[in-house]
Coordinates of C-alpha atoms and ligand atoms in Angstrom, one line a residue:
M1 CA -68.6 44.3 32.7
N2 CA -69.8 44.6 29.2
I3 CA -67.4 45.2 26.3
Q4 CA -69.0 46.7 23.2
K5 CA -68.1 45.7 19.7
Q6 CA -67.2 49.3 18.9
Q7 CA -64.6 49.3 21.7
L8 CA -62.9 46.3 20.2
E9 CA -62.9 47.8 16.8
D10 CA -61.4 51.0 18.1
L11 CA -58.7 49.1 19.9
N12 CA -57.9 47.1 16.7
K13 CA -57.9 50.2 14.5
H14 CA -54.9 51.5 16.4
D15 CA -52.7 48.4 15.6
L16 CA -54.3 47.4 12.3
Q17 CA -51.8 48.8 9.8
N18 CA -48.8 47.5 11.6
H19 CA -50.4 44.1 11.9
K20 CA -51.3 44.0 8.2
S21 CA -47.8 44.7 7.1
H22 CA -46.4 41.9 9.3
F23 CA -49.1 39.5 8.3
D24 CA -48.8 40.1 4.6
F25 CA -45.1 39.7 4.7
L26 CA -45.3 36.4 6.6
A27 CA -48.3 35.1 4.6
Q28 CA -46.5 35.7 1.3
S29 CA -43.3 34.0 2.4
L30 CA -45.3 31.0 3.8
S31 CA -47.4 30.7 0.7
K32 CA -44.2 30.7 -1.5
S33 CA -43.0 27.7 0.5
G34 CA -46.3 25.9 0.0
T35 CA -48.2 26.6 3.2
E36 CA -52.0 27.1 2.8
V37 CA -52.3 30.1 5.0
D38 CA -56.1 30.5 5.0
G39 CA -56.6 26.9 6.0
L40 CA -54.0 27.3 8.8
I41 CA -55.8 30.4 10.1
T42 CA -59.1 28.6 10.1
K43 CA -57.6 25.8 12.2
L44 CA -56.3 28.4 14.7
A45 CA -59.7 30.1 14.9
D46 CA -61.5 26.8 15.5
F47 CA -59.2 25.7 18.3
Q48 CA -61.1 26.3 21.6
V49 CA -59.8 25.6 25.1
A50 CA -61.9 25.2 28.2
I51 CA -61.2 27.3 31.3
P52 CA -61.6 25.5 34.6
S53 CA -64.0 27.2 37.0
W54 CA -61.3 27.2 39.7
A55 CA -58.7 29.2 37.8
L56 CA -60.5 32.5 37.8
G57 CA -59.5 33.6 41.3
A58 CA -55.9 33.8 42.7
G59 CA -54.3 30.4 43.2
G60 CA -52.8 29.5 46.5
T61 CA -50.0 27.4 47.7
R62 CA -50.0 25.3 50.8
F63 CA -48.3 28.3 52.5
G64 CA -50.9 30.9 51.7
R65 CA -53.2 32.6 49.3
F66 CA -53.1 36.2 48.4
S67 CA -56.5 37.1 46.9
Y68 CA -56.9 39.3 43.9
G69 CA -59.4 42.2 43.9
G70 CA -62.6 41.6 42.0
E71 CA -62.5 37.8 42.1
P72 CA -65.7 36.1 41.0
A73 CA -67.8 35.2 44.0
S74 CA -70.3 33.0 42.1
L75 CA -70.5 30.6 39.2
E76 CA -72.3 33.4 37.3
Q77 CA -69.4 35.7 37.8
K78 CA -66.9 33.0 36.7
I79 CA -68.8 32.6 33.5
E80 CA -68.8 36.3 33.0
D81 CA -65.0 36.3 33.4
I82 CA -64.6 33.5 30.9
G83 CA -66.9 35.5 28.6
L84 CA -64.5 38.5 28.9
I85 CA -61.5 36.4 28.0
H86 CA -63.4 34.8 25.2
R87 CA -64.5 38.2 23.8
L88 CA -60.9 39.4 23.6
T89 CA -59.3 36.1 22.4
Q90 CA -62.1 34.1 20.8
T91 CA -60.2 31.0 22.0
A92 CA -61.8 30.3 25.4
G93 CA -65.3 29.1 24.3
A94 CA -65.8 26.6 27.1
V95 CA -65.9 26.1 30.9
S96 CA -65.0 23.0 32.8
L97 CA -66.8 22.9 36.1
H98 CA -65.4 21.5 39.3
I99 CA -68.0 19.9 41.6
P100 CA -68.8 20.7 44.4
W101 CA -67.0 24.0 44.1
D102 CA -69.4 25.2 41.4
V103 CA -72.8 23.5 41.5
P104 CA -75.3 25.6 39.6
N105 CA -78.3 26.9 41.5
D106 CA -80.5 27.6 38.6
Y107 CA -79.6 25.4 35.5
N108 CA -81.7 27.3 33.0
S109 CA -80.3 30.7 33.9
I110 CA -76.7 29.4 33.9
K111 CA -77.2 27.8 30.5
E112 CA -78.6 31.0 29.2
L113 CA -75.8 33.1 30.6
A114 CA -73.2 30.7 29.1
A115 CA -74.9 30.8 25.7
N116 CA -75.0 34.6 25.8
H117 CA -71.2 34.5 26.2
K118 CA -70.9 31.8 23.6
I119 CA -69.5 29.4 26.3
K120 CA -70.0 25.7 26.2
F121 CA -69.9 23.2 29.1
D122 CA -66.9 21.0 28.7
A123 CA -65.8 18.0 30.8
V124 CA -67.1 18.1 34.5
N125 CA -64.5 17.3 37.2
S126 CA -65.3 15.4 40.4
N127 CA -63.6 16.1 43.6
T128 CA -62.8 13.3 46.1
F129 CA -59.6 14.8 47.2
Q130 CA -61.2 17.1 49.8
D131 CA -63.8 16.3 52.5
Q132 CA -67.0 18.4 52.1
K133 CA -69.2 19.6 55.0
N134 CA -71.8 17.0 56.1
Q135 CA -69.9 14.2 54.3
K136 CA -70.5 10.8 56.1
V137 CA -67.0 9.3 55.7
S138 CA -63.6 10.8 55.1
Y139 CA -61.3 10.7 52.0
K140 CA -58.2 11.1 54.3
Y141 CA -57.0 7.6 53.2
G142 CA -58.3 7.7 49.7
S143 CA -61.6 7.6 47.8
L144 CA -62.1 5.2 44.9
S145 CA -59.3 3.0 46.2
N146 CA -60.1 3.2 49.9
T147 CA -60.0 0.0 52.0
S148 CA -63.5 0.8 53.3
S149 CA -66.4 0.0 51.0
A150 CA -68.4 2.8 52.6
V151 CA -65.9 5.3 51.5
R152 CA -65.6 3.9 48.0
E153 CA -69.4 3.9 47.6
Q154 CA -69.6 7.5 48.7
A155 CA -66.9 8.5 46.2
I156 CA -68.7 6.5 43.4
A157 CA -72.0 8.2 44.3
H158 CA -70.3 11.6 44.2
N159 CA -69.0 10.9 40.7
K160 CA -72.5 9.8 39.6
E161 CA -73.9 13.0 40.9
V162 CA -71.3 15.0 39.0
I163 CA -72.4 13.2 35.8
E164 CA -76.0 14.1 36.5
I165 CA -75.1 17.8 37.0
G166 CA -73.0 17.8 33.8
D167 CA -75.7 16.1 31.9
K168 CA -78.2 18.8 32.7
L169 CA -75.7 21.4 31.3
G170 CA -74.8 19.6 28.1
S171 CA -71.4 18.3 29.2
K172 CA -70.2 15.1 27.5
A173 CA -67.3 14.0 29.6
L174 CA -66.3 13.3 33.2
T175 CA -62.7 13.9 34.4
V176 CA -61.6 11.9 37.3
W177 CA -58.4 12.9 39.1
L178 CA -57.6 11.0 42.3
A179 CA -55.4 12.1 45.1
D180 CA -55.4 8.5 46.2
G181 CA -52.1 6.9 47.2
S182 CA -49.8 6.6 50.2
S183 CA -47.2 8.7 51.8
F184 CA -45.2 6.0 53.6
P185 CA -43.9 2.6 52.4
G186 CA -46.1 -0.2 53.6
Q187 CA -49.1 2.0 54.1
N188 CA -51.0 0.6 51.1
N189 CA -51.3 -2.7 49.4
F190 CA -50.7 -1.6 45.8
Q191 CA -52.7 -4.5 44.3
T192 CA -55.7 -4.0 46.5
A193 CA -55.7 -0.2 45.9
L194 CA -55.5 -0.7 42.1
T195 CA -58.2 -3.4 42.1
H196 CA -60.6 -1.2 44.1
T197 CA -59.9 1.8 41.8
Q198 CA -60.6 -0.3 38.7
N199 CA -63.9 -1.6 40.1
S200 CA -65.0 1.8 41.3
L201 CA -64.2 3.3 37.9
I202 CA -66.2 0.6 36.1
S203 CA -69.2 1.4 38.3
I204 CA -68.9 5.1 37.4
Y205 CA -68.3 4.3 33.7
E206 CA -71.4 2.1 33.5
D207 CA -73.5 4.9 34.9
M208 CA -72.5 7.4 32.2
P209 CA -74.9 8.2 29.4
T210 CA -73.9 6.3 26.3
D211 CA -72.6 9.5 24.5
W212 CA -70.3 10.4 27.4
K213 CA -66.5 9.9 27.8
L214 CA -64.5 9.2 30.9
Y215 CA -61.1 10.9 31.2
I216 CA -58.7 9.2 33.7
E217 CA -56.0 11.6 34.9
Y218 CA -52.7 10.4 36.2
K219 CA -50.1 12.1 38.5
P220 CA -46.9 10.7 40.0
Y221 CA -47.0 12.4 43.4
E222 CA -48.7 15.0 45.5
P223 CA -50.6 15.2 47.8
N224 CA -49.3 11.7 48.5
F225 CA -45.5 11.5 48.4
Y226 CA -44.6 7.8 48.4
S227 CA -47.1 6.3 45.9
T228 CA -50.1 7.4 43.8
V229 CA -52.6 4.8 42.7
I230 CA -52.8 6.2 39.1
Q231 CA -49.2 7.2 38.9
D232 CA -48.6 7.3 35.2
W233 CA -50.1 7.0 31.7
G234 CA -49.6 3.3 31.6
T235 CA -51.7 2.8 34.7
S236 CA -54.3 5.2 33.4
L237 CA -54.5 3.4 30.0
M238 CA -54.8 0.0 31.7
L239 CA -57.7 1.4 33.8
A240 CA -59.3 2.9 30.7
N241 CA -59.1 -0.3 28.9
G242 CA -60.6 -2.1 31.9
C243 CA -63.6 0.3 31.7
G244 CA -64.4 0.2 28.0
E245 CA -64.3 2.0 24.7
R246 CA -65.4 5.4 26.0
A247 CA -62.8 5.6 28.7
Y248 CA -59.6 7.5 27.9
T249 CA -56.3 8.7 29.4
L250 CA -56.0 12.4 30.2
V251 CA -52.6 14.0 30.0
D252 CA -51.9 16.9 32.3
L253 CA -48.6 18.5 31.3
G254 CA -47.6 19.1 34.9
H255 CA -48.2 15.5 36.0
H256 CA -44.8 14.0 35.0
L257 CA -41.5 13.5 36.7
P258 CA -38.8 15.9 35.4
N259 CA -37.6 15.3 31.8
T260 CA -40.3 12.8 30.9
N261 CA -40.8 12.7 27.1
I262 CA -44.4 13.8 27.1
E263 CA -44.6 14.1 23.3
Q264 CA -43.9 10.4 23.0
I265 CA -46.7 9.6 25.5
V266 CA -49.1 11.7 23.4
S267 CA -48.0 10.0 20.3
V268 CA -48.5 6.4 21.7
L269 CA -51.8 7.2 23.2
M270 CA -53.2 8.7 20.0
L271 CA -51.9 5.7 18.0
K272 CA -54.0 3.5 20.4
G273 CA -57.0 5.9 20.1
K274 CA -56.9 6.5 23.8
L275 CA -56.0 10.1 24.4
G276 CA -59.1 11.8 25.5
G277 CA -58.4 14.9 27.6
F278 CA -55.5 17.3 27.8
H279 CA -54.6 19.8 30.5
F280 CA -52.3 22.6 29.6
N281 CA -49.9 24.3 32.0
D282 CA -46.1 24.6 32.5
S283 CA -43.7 23.6 35.2
K284 CA -40.2 23.7 36.4
Y285 CA -40.3 21.0 39.0
G286 CA -43.6 19.3 39.5
D287 CA -47.3 20.1 39.2
D288 CA -46.5 23.8 39.4
D289 CA -49.5 24.9 37.3
L290 CA -47.6 27.8 35.8
T291 CA -48.7 29.8 32.7
V292 CA -48.6 27.6 29.6
G293 CA -45.3 28.1 27.6
S294 CA -43.7 30.2 30.4
I295 CA -40.9 27.7 31.2
K296 CA -40.5 25.2 28.3
P297 CA -42.0 26.5 25.1
Y298 CA -40.0 24.2 22.9
A299 CA -41.3 21.1 24.7
L300 CA -44.8 22.5 24.2
F301 CA -44.1 22.8 20.5
L302 CA -42.9 19.2 20.3
I303 CA -46.0 18.1 22.1
F304 CA -48.1 20.0 19.6
N305 CA -46.3 18.4 16.7
E306 CA -47.5 15.0 18.0
L307 CA -51.0 16.3 18.6
V308 CA -51.2 17.7 15.1
Y309 CA -49.8 14.5 13.6
G310 CA -52.3 12.5 15.6
M311 CA -55.2 14.7 14.7
Q312 CA -54.3 14.3 11.0
N313 CA -53.4 10.6 11.0
N314 CA -55.2 8.9 13.8
P315 CA -58.9 8.8 13.1
Q316 CA -59.1 6.1 15.8
N317 CA -58.5 8.8 18.4
P318 CA -61.5 10.9 19.4
E319 CA -61.6 14.7 19.4
L320 CA -59.8 15.9 22.5
G321 CA -61.1 17.8 25.5
W322 CA -58.7 20.7 25.9
M323 CA -58.4 22.6 29.2
I324 CA -56.0 25.0 30.8
D325 CA -55.1 23.7 34.2
A326 CA -53.0 26.5 35.5
S327 CA -53.2 28.9 38.4
H328 CA -50.8 30.6 40.7
N329 CA -50.6 33.4 43.2
V330 CA -48.8 36.3 41.6
K331 CA -50.4 37.5 38.4
D332 CA -53.9 38.7 37.6
P333 CA -55.7 35.4 36.9
L334 CA -57.4 36.7 33.7
E335 CA -54.2 38.1 32.3
D336 CA -52.5 34.8 33.1
L337 CA -55.2 32.8 31.2
I338 CA -54.9 35.2 28.2
Q339 CA -51.1 34.5 28.2
S340 CA -51.7 30.8 28.4
L341 CA -54.2 30.9 25.4
E342 CA -51.7 32.9 23.4
A343 CA -48.9 30.3 24.1
I344 CA -51.2 27.5 23.1
Q345 CA -52.1 29.2 19.8
E346 CA -48.5 29.9 19.1
A347 CA -47.3 26.4 19.7
Y348 CA -50.2 25.1 17.6
A349 CA -49.4 27.5 14.7
K350 CA -45.8 26.5 14.8
A351 CA -46.6 22.8 14.7
L352 CA -48.9 23.4 11.8
L353 CA -46.0 24.9 9.9
I354 CA -43.9 21.8 10.0
D355 CA -43.6 20.3 6.5
Q356 CA -44.9 16.8 7.3
D357 CA -43.9 15.3 4.0
A358 CA -40.4 16.7 4.1
L359 CA -40.0 15.5 7.6
R360 CA -41.2 12.0 6.7
S361 CA -38.7 11.8 3.8
A362 CA -35.9 13.1 6.0
Q363 CA -36.8 10.5 8.6
E364 CA -36.9 7.7 6.0
A365 CA -33.5 8.8 4.7
N366 CA -32.2 9.0 8.3
D367 CA -31.1 12.5 7.6
V368 CA -30.9 13.6 11.3
T369 CA -29.6 17.0 10.5
L370 CA -32.4 17.8 8.1
C371 CA -35.0 16.5 10.5
Q372 CA -33.8 19.0 13.1
E373 CA -33.7 21.8 10.5
I374 CA -37.3 21.2 9.6
M375 CA -38.5 21.1 13.2
Q376 CA -36.5 24.1 14.3
G377 CA -37.3 26.1 11.1
A378 CA -41.0 25.9 12.1
Y379 CA -40.2 26.6 15.8
R380 CA -38.1 29.7 15.0
T381 CA -40.8 31.3 12.8
D382 CA -42.5 34.2 14.5
V383 CA -46.1 33.1 14.0
R384 CA -47.7 35.9 16.1
P385 CA -49.1 37.6 13.0
L386 CA -51.0 34.4 12.1
V387 CA -52.4 34.1 15.6
R388 CA -53.5 37.8 15.5
E389 CA -55.1 37.4 12.1
A390 CA -57.0 34.4 13.4
R391 CA -58.3 36.4 16.3
L392 CA -59.1 39.4 14.1
R393 CA -61.1 37.2 11.6
S394 CA -63.1 35.7 14.5
G395 CA -64.0 39.1 16.0
G396 CA -61.4 39.3 18.8
V397 CA -58.6 41.8 19.4
L398 CA -55.1 41.9 17.9
N399 CA -53.4 42.4 21.4
P400 CA -55.5 40.9 24.2
I401 CA -53.3 41.8 27.1
E402 CA -53.0 45.4 25.9
A403 CA -56.8 45.6 25.3
Y404 CA -57.4 44.1 28.8
R405 CA -55.4 46.8 30.3
K406 CA -56.7 49.7 28.1
L407 CA -60.3 48.6 28.9
E408 CA -59.3 48.6 32.6
V409 CA -61.0 45.3 33.1
R410 CA -59.7 44.6 36.6
K411 CA -60.5 48.0 37.8
N412 CA -64.1 47.6 36.6
L413 CA -64.4 44.2 38.2
I414 CA -63.2 45.6 41.5
N415 CA -65.7 48.4 41.3
E416 CA -68.5 45.9 40.5
R417 CA -67.5 43.2 43.0
G418 CA -65.3 44.8 45.6
S419 CA -61.7 44.0 46.5
K420 CA -62.4 41.3 49.1
T421 CA -64.3 38.6 47.2
V422 CA -62.8 35.2 47.2
A423 CA -63.4 32.7 44.4
T424 CA -64.0 29.0 45.2
G425 CA -61.2 26.7 44.3
L426 CA -57.9 25.6 45.8
Ligands
RM4_501 C1 -54.9 18.2 40.1 C2 -55.3 17.9 38.7 C3 -56.8 18.1 38.4 C4 -57.2 19.5 38.9 C5 -56.9 19.6 40.4 C6 -57.4 20.9 41.0 O1 -53.6 18.3 40.3 O2 -54.5 18.5 37.8 O3 -57.0 18.1 37.0 O4 -58.6 19.5 38.7 O5 -55.5 19.5 40.5
MN502 MN1 -55.2 18.5 35.7
MN503 MN1 -52.5 19.1 38.5

């Protein structure tokens, strides 16, 4: 489906006056209190988040999957879908490929297609949590940590192949998420499993081109339920340090036990220059992969406060690889992604409103009440006019969900692709 510039302009025309009056009012009051509004809007417009190639079809649970009409059946169609979201939001300018779910057939034409949609290739993800057809040995009892060297070597070779694929596309990072662990006490020797994992990661790291980064993702449980080899940020950081300078920890918001203080983890990692990748989603209980900001928007804001602080004060930390890692089985996947992007932009805008100098002085003076006032003053500001203005200035639409529906995107995709296509992914 192609969306013409004129269509977007017509959609915006309808809301423009209303938007302008909200925006002018907010911009004026923010300027009065010292916020540099144009600079803030440029930051919002520059913030781009990668969409994983597996999130464009309906997500499943272990109990079932209810597919959605018009799902993309090929990598080309997935990139077209990201192109549609990017056209409306101007915030989704990258794709993160999962291999082997989405191996390109023709590299040049995929690159050309992505460039036409202004989509870059972000981190590539390896998959050693599922067995693939014709695979020699099984990952049933782990991959990089497996007791068998044949399995470890196969998993290492897969990661190296993923690097090669990513290299051909212009990616600059590899994300490793391992399902390795144990489901029953005594099943694993913790020390052996960790040592194997470290050695396997070193072998992968050493194979990366010198301008690549390695992102090591942690997760406390699932699919294993007793132990996970890379269970937390400390283990990930230790492994990253064991690999070298260009290895980093990746924080996935859903990969924490309930009530973990994720903002503090973010802060410590950035201080150490070791936060590399970031996966957005939301959750109530575990790795629920729900729409960003749908359950705990205040926590997301607090996390963004630390990210903003780190981006401004920690030059030792690299630029982050941002990705949405969310997918579920009840909403239109594209509408869901648009909502996630909106929540990310809102939390970022609110964090940018925090008066850092005032907060620092209140902290120095141990004025706890004032600290809270500053934080919540920013959080309670309705920043949607700023987010809309950023989209407008970059050529997107004021109201992406409304536009998506008015343009009948899903209906068009079903007409083009049929209602029975199924996207690769979980
Ligand atoms: C994992 C992890 C990875 C994602 C897979 C599909 O829980 O979050 O990042 O690629 O799920
Ligand atoms: Mn993840
Ligand atoms: Mn996950």
